[in-house]
Amino acid sequence: MKLLILNGPNLNLLGKREVDIYGHQTFESYFAQLKGDYSNVELHYYQSNSEGLLIDKLHEVGFSYDGIVFNAGAYTHTSIALADAISAINTPVIEVHLSNIYKRETFRHHSYLSPVCMGCIAGFGLYSYNLAIEAFIKKQ
Ligand code: DQA
């Protein structure tokens, strides 16, 4: 099984950014752990701060990968273009968030992506990504 973990804006700063909300671990060190935990899964990782590059990546992998675990960061709450890209591809997408977006400011309560994703996992820190990978494995 081939999965892409796709991270959007500011998630390159995990470990440094608002650590009370997002924790102390960098995504690179977490990704190394994940690869060990799921050695039977072909895991790929891509991060961009640019909406267009995220769309390009969805187009690139969205007809050949088995699943995409997508944390679109703040674009979750603003981007019709990303929602359209998810609708346009065949590969199922699971939306993830480290924080529980429903416990936070009201502008984070709406997601343009949830209606076009297979499901949404929020609030479990980095473990949200594990849960999404587990969901793809169970679904297989
Ligand atoms: C986030 C939640 C978003 O509201 C925020 O803009 C982020 C991170 C999360 O993982 O909790 O950048 O997607």
PDB file of N, CA and C in Angstrom, residues 41-103:
ATOM      1  N   VAL A  41       4.046  -0.491   4.868  1.00  0.00           N
ATOM      2  CA  VAL A  41       3.363   0.517   4.045  1.00  0.00           C
ATOM      3  C   VAL A  41       4.419   1.397   3.374  1.00  0.00           C
ATOM      4  N   GLU A  42       4.205   1.708   2.081  1.00  0.00           N
ATOM      5  CA  GLU A  42       5.126   2.633   1.406  1.00  0.00           C
ATOM      6  C   GLU A  42       4.652   4.056   1.719  1.00  0.00           C
ATOM      7  N   LEU A  43       5.371   4.698   2.631  1.00  0.00           N
ATOM      8  CA  LEU A  43       4.953   6.026   3.106  1.00  0.00           C
ATOM      9  C   LEU A  43       5.794   7.120   2.455  1.00  0.00           C
ATOM     10  N   HIS A  44       5.108   8.121   1.920  1.00  0.00           N
ATOM     11  CA  HIS A  44       5.803   9.284   1.344  1.00  0.00           C
ATOM     12  C   HIS A  44       5.321  10.528   2.076  1.00  0.00           C
ATOM     13  N   TYR A  45       6.165  11.560   2.042  1.00  0.00           N
ATOM     14  CA  TYR A  45       5.835  12.787   2.770  1.00  0.00           C
ATOM     15  C   TYR A  45       6.168  14.005   1.908  1.00  0.00           C
ATOM     16  N   TYR A  46       5.242  14.966   1.898  1.00  0.00           N
ATOM     17  CA  TYR A  46       5.485  16.217   1.179  1.00  0.00           C
ATOM     18  C   TYR A  46       4.849  17.352   1.973  1.00  0.00           C
ATOM     19  N   GLN A  47       5.573  18.464   2.079  1.00  0.00           N
ATOM     20  CA  GLN A  47       5.034  19.651   2.762  1.00  0.00           C
ATOM     21  C   GLN A  47       5.234  20.865   1.873  1.00  0.00           C
ATOM     22  N   SER A  48       4.223  21.734   1.836  1.00  0.00           N
ATOM     23  CA  SER A  48       4.411  23.008   1.148  1.00  0.00           C
ATOM     24  C   SER A  48       3.579  24.083   1.836  1.00  0.00           C
ATOM     25  N   ASN A  49       4.107  25.299   1.777  1.00  0.00           N
ATOM     26  CA  ASN A  49       3.361  26.454   2.282  1.00  0.00           C
ATOM     27  C   ASN A  49       2.499  27.077   1.189  1.00  0.00           C
ATOM     28  N   SER A  50       2.613  26.539  -0.023  1.00  0.00           N
ATOM     29  CA  SER A  50       1.936  27.133  -1.172  1.00  0.00           C
ATOM     30  C   SER A  50       0.720  26.305  -1.597  1.00  0.00           C
ATOM     31  N   GLU A  51      -0.398  26.966  -1.693  1.00  0.00           N
ATOM     32  CA  GLU A  51      -1.651  26.294  -2.064  1.00  0.00           C
ATOM     33  C   GLU A  51      -1.522  25.609  -3.430  1.00  0.00           C
ATOM     34  N   GLY A  52      -0.907  26.331  -4.385  1.00  0.00           N
ATOM     35  CA  GLY A  52      -0.764  25.780  -5.747  1.00  0.00           C
ATOM     36  C   GLY A  52       0.082  24.515  -5.762  1.00  0.00           C
ATOM     37  N   LEU A  53       1.152  24.497  -4.973  1.00  0.00           N
ATOM     38  CA  LEU A  53       2.015  23.308  -4.940  1.00  0.00           C
ATOM     39  C   LEU A  53       1.298  22.122  -4.293  1.00  0.00           C
ATOM     40  N   LEU A  54       0.439  22.418  -3.320  1.00  0.00           N
ATOM     41  CA  LEU A  54      -0.348  21.331  -2.703  1.00  0.00           C
ATOM     42  C   LEU A  54      -1.326  20.755  -3.729  1.00  0.00           C
ATOM     43  N   ILE A  55      -1.922  21.632  -4.520  1.00  0.00           N
ATOM     44  CA  ILE A  55      -2.845  21.171  -5.578  1.00  0.00           C
ATOM     45  C   ILE A  55      -2.074  20.328  -6.593  1.00  0.00           C
ATOM     46  N   ASP A  56      -0.888  20.814  -7.002  1.00  0.00           N
ATOM     47  CA  ASP A  56      -0.066  20.047  -7.960  1.00  0.00           C
ATOM     48  C   ASP A  56       0.243  18.658  -7.408  1.00  0.00           C
ATOM     49  N   LYS A  57       0.546  18.567  -6.107  1.00  0.00           N
ATOM     50  CA  LYS A  57       0.888  17.271  -5.508  1.00  0.00           C
ATOM     51  C   LYS A  57      -0.323  16.346  -5.501  1.00  0.00           C
ATOM     52  N   LEU A  58      -1.500  16.900  -5.173  1.00  0.00           N
ATOM     53  CA  LEU A  58      -2.722  16.078  -5.198  1.00  0.00           C
ATOM     54  C   LEU A  58      -2.953  15.526  -6.609  1.00  0.00           C
ATOM     55  N   HIS A  59      -2.750  16.365  -7.628  1.00  0.00           N
ATOM     56  CA  HIS A  59      -2.916  15.910  -9.014  1.00  0.00           C
ATOM     57  C   HIS A  59      -1.894  14.825  -9.365  1.00  0.00           C
ATOM     58  N   GLU A  60      -0.664  15.029  -8.884  1.00  0.00           N
ATOM     59  CA  GLU A  60       0.440  14.106  -9.230  1.00  0.00           C
ATOM     60  C   GLU A  60       0.203  12.697  -8.673  1.00  0.00           C
ATOM     61  N   VAL A  61      -0.238  12.604  -7.420  1.00  0.00           N
ATOM     62  CA  VAL A  61      -0.345  11.277  -6.783  1.00  0.00           C
ATOM     63  C   VAL A  61      -1.773  10.738  -6.789  1.00  0.00           C
ATOM     64  N   GLY A  62      -2.734  11.585  -7.118  1.00  0.00           N
ATOM     65  CA  GLY A  62      -4.138  11.261  -6.877  1.00  0.00           C
ATOM     66  C   GLY A  62      -4.773  10.263  -7.819  1.00  0.00           C
ATOM     67  N   PHE A  63      -3.966   9.703  -8.741  1.00  0.00           N
ATOM     68  CA  PHE A  63      -4.506   8.668  -9.627  1.00  0.00           C
ATOM     69  C   PHE A  63      -3.722   7.374  -9.482  1.00  0.00           C
ATOM     70  N   SER A  64      -2.762   7.345  -8.552  1.00  0.00           N
ATOM     71  CA  SER A  64      -1.942   6.132  -8.426  1.00  0.00           C
ATOM     72  C   SER A  64      -1.749   5.680  -6.975  1.00  0.00           C
ATOM     73  N   TYR A  65      -1.809   6.589  -6.011  1.00  0.00           N
ATOM     74  CA  TYR A  65      -1.611   6.192  -4.607  1.00  0.00           C
ATOM     75  C   TYR A  65      -2.905   5.593  -4.042  1.00  0.00           C
ATOM     76  N   ASP A  66      -2.748   4.856  -2.937  1.00  0.00           N
ATOM     77  CA  ASP A  66      -3.913   4.225  -2.301  1.00  0.00           C
ATOM     78  C   ASP A  66      -4.607   5.151  -1.302  1.00  0.00           C
ATOM     79  N   GLY A  67      -3.890   6.152  -0.826  1.00  0.00           N
ATOM     80  CA  GLY A  67      -4.502   7.068   0.128  1.00  0.00           C
ATOM     81  C   GLY A  67      -3.628   8.281   0.377  1.00  0.00           C
ATOM     82  N   ILE A  68      -4.283   9.361   0.791  1.00  0.00           N
ATOM     83  CA  ILE A  68      -3.573  10.598   1.145  1.00  0.00           C
ATOM     84  C   ILE A  68      -4.072  11.037   2.530  1.00  0.00           C
ATOM     85  N   VAL A  69      -3.122  11.274   3.427  1.00  0.00           N
ATOM     86  CA  VAL A  69      -3.413  11.802   4.763  1.00  0.00           C
ATOM     87  C   VAL A  69      -3.057  13.283   4.684  1.00  0.00           C
ATOM     88  N   PHE A  70      -4.052  14.147   4.794  1.00  0.00           N
ATOM     89  CA  PHE A  70      -3.846  15.556   4.445  1.00  0.00           C
ATOM     90  C   PHE A  70      -4.159  16.480   5.625  1.00  0.00           C
ATOM     91  N   ASN A  71      -3.130  17.192   6.071  1.00  0.00           N
ATOM     92  CA  ASN A  71      -3.339  18.298   7.009  1.00  0.00           C
ATOM     93  C   ASN A  71      -3.092  19.584   6.220  1.00  0.00           C
ATOM     94  N   ALA A  72      -4.155  20.244   5.849  1.00  0.00           N
ATOM     95  CA  ALA A  72      -4.047  21.436   4.997  1.00  0.00           C
ATOM     96  C   ALA A  72      -3.811  22.707   5.812  1.00  0.00           C
ATOM     97  N   GLY A  73      -3.616  22.566   7.130  1.00  0.00           N
ATOM     98  CA  GLY A  73      -3.387  23.753   7.964  1.00  0.00           C
ATOM     99  C   GLY A  73      -4.537  24.737   7.772  1.00  0.00           C
ATOM    100  N   ALA A  74      -4.212  26.007   7.738  1.00  0.00           N
ATOM    101  CA  ALA A  74      -5.261  27.039   7.651  1.00  0.00           C
ATOM    102  C   ALA A  74      -6.013  27.023   6.317  1.00  0.00           C
ATOM    103  N   TYR A  75      -5.427  26.418   5.271  1.00  0.00           N
ATOM    104  CA  TYR A  75      -6.167  26.316   3.994  1.00  0.00           C
ATOM    105  C   TYR A  75      -7.436  25.482   4.146  1.00  0.00           C
ATOM    106  N   THR A  76      -7.467  24.638   5.186  1.00  0.00           N
ATOM    107  CA  THR A  76      -8.685  23.872   5.499  1.00  0.00           C
ATOM    108  C   THR A  76      -9.902  24.787   5.538  1.00  0.00           C
ATOM    109  N   HIS A  77      -9.686  25.962   6.120  1.00  0.00           N
ATOM    110  CA  HIS A  77     -10.813  26.855   6.410  1.00  0.00           C
ATOM    111  C   HIS A  77     -11.061  27.882   5.306  1.00  0.00           C
ATOM    112  N   THR A  78     -10.235  27.849   4.266  1.00  0.00           N
ATOM    113  CA  THR A  78     -10.340  28.911   3.239  1.00  0.00           C
ATOM    114  C   THR A  78     -10.392  28.395   1.799  1.00  0.00           C
ATOM    115  N   SER A  79      -9.943  27.163   1.556  1.00  0.00           N
ATOM    116  CA  SER A  79      -9.599  26.822   0.171  1.00  0.00           C
ATOM    117  C   SER A  79     -10.621  25.964  -0.571  1.00  0.00           C
ATOM    118  N   ILE A  80     -11.391  26.608  -1.429  1.00  0.00           N
ATOM    119  CA  ILE A  80     -12.286  25.885  -2.337  1.00  0.00           C
ATOM    120  C   ILE A  80     -11.441  25.171  -3.397  1.00  0.00           C
ATOM    121  N   ALA A  81     -10.293  25.775  -3.751  1.00  0.00           N
ATOM    122  CA  ALA A  81      -9.426  25.169  -4.776  1.00  0.00           C
ATOM    123  C   ALA A  81      -8.886  23.806  -4.311  1.00  0.00           C
ATOM    124  N   LEU A  82      -8.516  23.694  -3.042  1.00  0.00           N
ATOM    125  CA  LEU A  82      -8.050  22.393  -2.536  1.00  0.00           C
ATOM    126  C   LEU A  82      -9.205  21.393  -2.478  1.00  0.00           C
ATOM    127  N   ALA A  83     -10.394  21.857  -2.089  1.00  0.00           N
ATOM    128  CA  ALA A  83     -11.564  20.964  -2.070  1.00  0.00           C
ATOM    129  C   ALA A  83     -11.843  20.457  -3.482  1.00  0.00           C
ATOM    130  N   ASP A  84     -11.752  21.345  -4.479  1.00  0.00           N
ATOM    131  CA  ASP A  84     -11.979  20.933  -5.870  1.00  0.00           C
ATOM    132  C   ASP A  84     -10.933  19.922  -6.320  1.00  0.00           C
ATOM    133  N   ALA A  85      -9.683  20.123  -5.889  1.00  0.00           N
ATOM    134  CA  ALA A  85      -8.611  19.189  -6.274  1.00  0.00           C
ATOM    135  C   ALA A  85      -8.875  17.810  -5.677  1.00  0.00           C
ATOM    136  N   ILE A  86      -9.335  17.771  -4.430  1.00  0.00           N
ATOM    137  CA  ILE A  86      -9.647  16.479  -3.788  1.00  0.00           C
ATOM    138  C   ILE A  86     -10.803  15.802  -4.527  1.00  0.00           C
ATOM    139  N   SER A  87     -11.795  16.588  -4.928  1.00  0.00           N
ATOM    140  CA  SER A  87     -12.926  16.020  -5.685  1.00  0.00           C
ATOM    141  C   SER A  87     -12.494  15.493  -7.040  1.00  0.00           C
ATOM    142  N   ALA A  88     -11.455  16.113  -7.607  1.00  0.00           N
ATOM    143  CA  ALA A  88     -11.034  15.780  -8.971  1.00  0.00           C
ATOM    144  C   ALA A  88     -10.237  14.476  -9.052  1.00  0.00           C
ATOM    145  N   ILE A  89      -9.656  14.040  -7.943  1.00  0.00           N
ATOM    146  CA  ILE A  89      -8.768  12.867  -7.990  1.00  0.00           C
ATOM    147  C   ILE A  89      -9.523  11.601  -7.567  1.00  0.00           C
ATOM    148  N   ASN A  90      -8.887  10.448  -7.823  1.00  0.00           N
ATOM    149  CA  ASN A  90      -9.511   9.163  -7.459  1.00  0.00           C
ATOM    150  C   ASN A  90      -9.093   8.679  -6.083  1.00  0.00           C
ATOM    151  N   THR A  91      -7.888   9.036  -5.663  1.00  0.00           N
ATOM    152  CA  THR A  91      -7.346   8.544  -4.392  1.00  0.00           C
ATOM    153  C   THR A  91      -8.117   9.133  -3.217  1.00  0.00           C
ATOM    154  N   PRO A  92      -8.563   8.285  -2.275  1.00  0.00           N
ATOM    155  CA  PRO A  92      -9.274   8.818  -1.111  1.00  0.00           C
ATOM    156  C   PRO A  92      -8.361   9.629  -0.194  1.00  0.00           C
ATOM    157  N   VAL A  93      -8.927  10.666   0.395  1.00  0.00           N
ATOM    158  CA  VAL A  93      -8.167  11.575   1.261  1.00  0.00           C
ATOM    159  C   VAL A  93      -8.800  11.559   2.662  1.00  0.00           C
ATOM    160  N   ILE A  94      -7.947  11.426   3.676  1.00  0.00           N
ATOM    161  CA  ILE A  94      -8.402  11.612   5.063  1.00  0.00           C
ATOM    162  C   ILE A  94      -7.826  12.929   5.566  1.00  0.00           C
ATOM    163  N   GLU A  95      -8.702  13.792   6.043  1.00  0.00           N
ATOM    164  CA  GLU A  95      -8.301  15.092   6.605  1.00  0.00           C
ATOM    165  C   GLU A  95      -7.839  14.873   8.044  1.00  0.00           C
ATOM    166  N   VAL A  96      -6.692  15.423   8.392  1.00  0.00           N
ATOM    167  CA  VAL A  96      -6.233  15.326   9.782  1.00  0.00           C
ATOM    168  C   VAL A  96      -5.852  16.710  10.318  1.00  0.00           C
ATOM    169  N   HIS A  97      -5.979  16.832  11.639  1.00  0.00           N
ATOM    170  CA  HIS A  97      -5.500  18.013  12.363  1.00  0.00           C
ATOM    171  C   HIS A  97      -4.897  17.549  13.671  1.00  0.00           C
ATOM    172  N   LEU A  98      -3.823  18.196  14.071  1.00  0.00           N
ATOM    173  CA  LEU A  98      -3.244  17.884  15.376  1.00  0.00           C
ATOM    174  C   LEU A  98      -4.178  18.340  16.497  1.00  0.00           C
ATOM    175  N   SER A  99      -4.655  19.558  16.369  1.00  0.00           N
ATOM    176  CA  SER A  99      -5.514  20.126  17.414  1.00  0.00           C
ATOM    177  C   SER A  99      -6.973  19.787  17.125  1.00  0.00           C
ATOM    178  N   ASN A 100      -7.788  19.873  18.181  1.00  0.00           N
ATOM    179  CA  ASN A 100      -9.229  19.711  18.006  1.00  0.00           C
ATOM    180  C   ASN A 100      -9.775  21.060  17.540  1.00  0.00           C
ATOM    181  N   ILE A 101      -9.976  21.193  16.229  1.00  0.00           N
ATOM    182  CA  ILE A 101     -10.343  22.490  15.647  1.00  0.00           C
ATOM    183  C   ILE A 101     -11.699  22.987  16.180  1.00  0.00           C
ATOM    184  N   TYR A 102     -12.525  22.078  16.695  1.00  0.00           N
ATOM    185  CA  TYR A 102     -13.854  22.457  17.209  1.00  0.00           C
ATOM    186  C   TYR A 102     -13.801  23.047  18.618  1.00  0.00           C
ATOM    187  N   LYS A 103     -12.642  22.910  19.262  1.00  0.00           N
ATOM    188  CA  LYS A 103     -12.443  23.495  20.588  1.00  0.00           C
ATOM    189  C   LYS A 103     -11.814  24.867  20.487  1.00  0.00           C
TER     190      LYS A 103
END
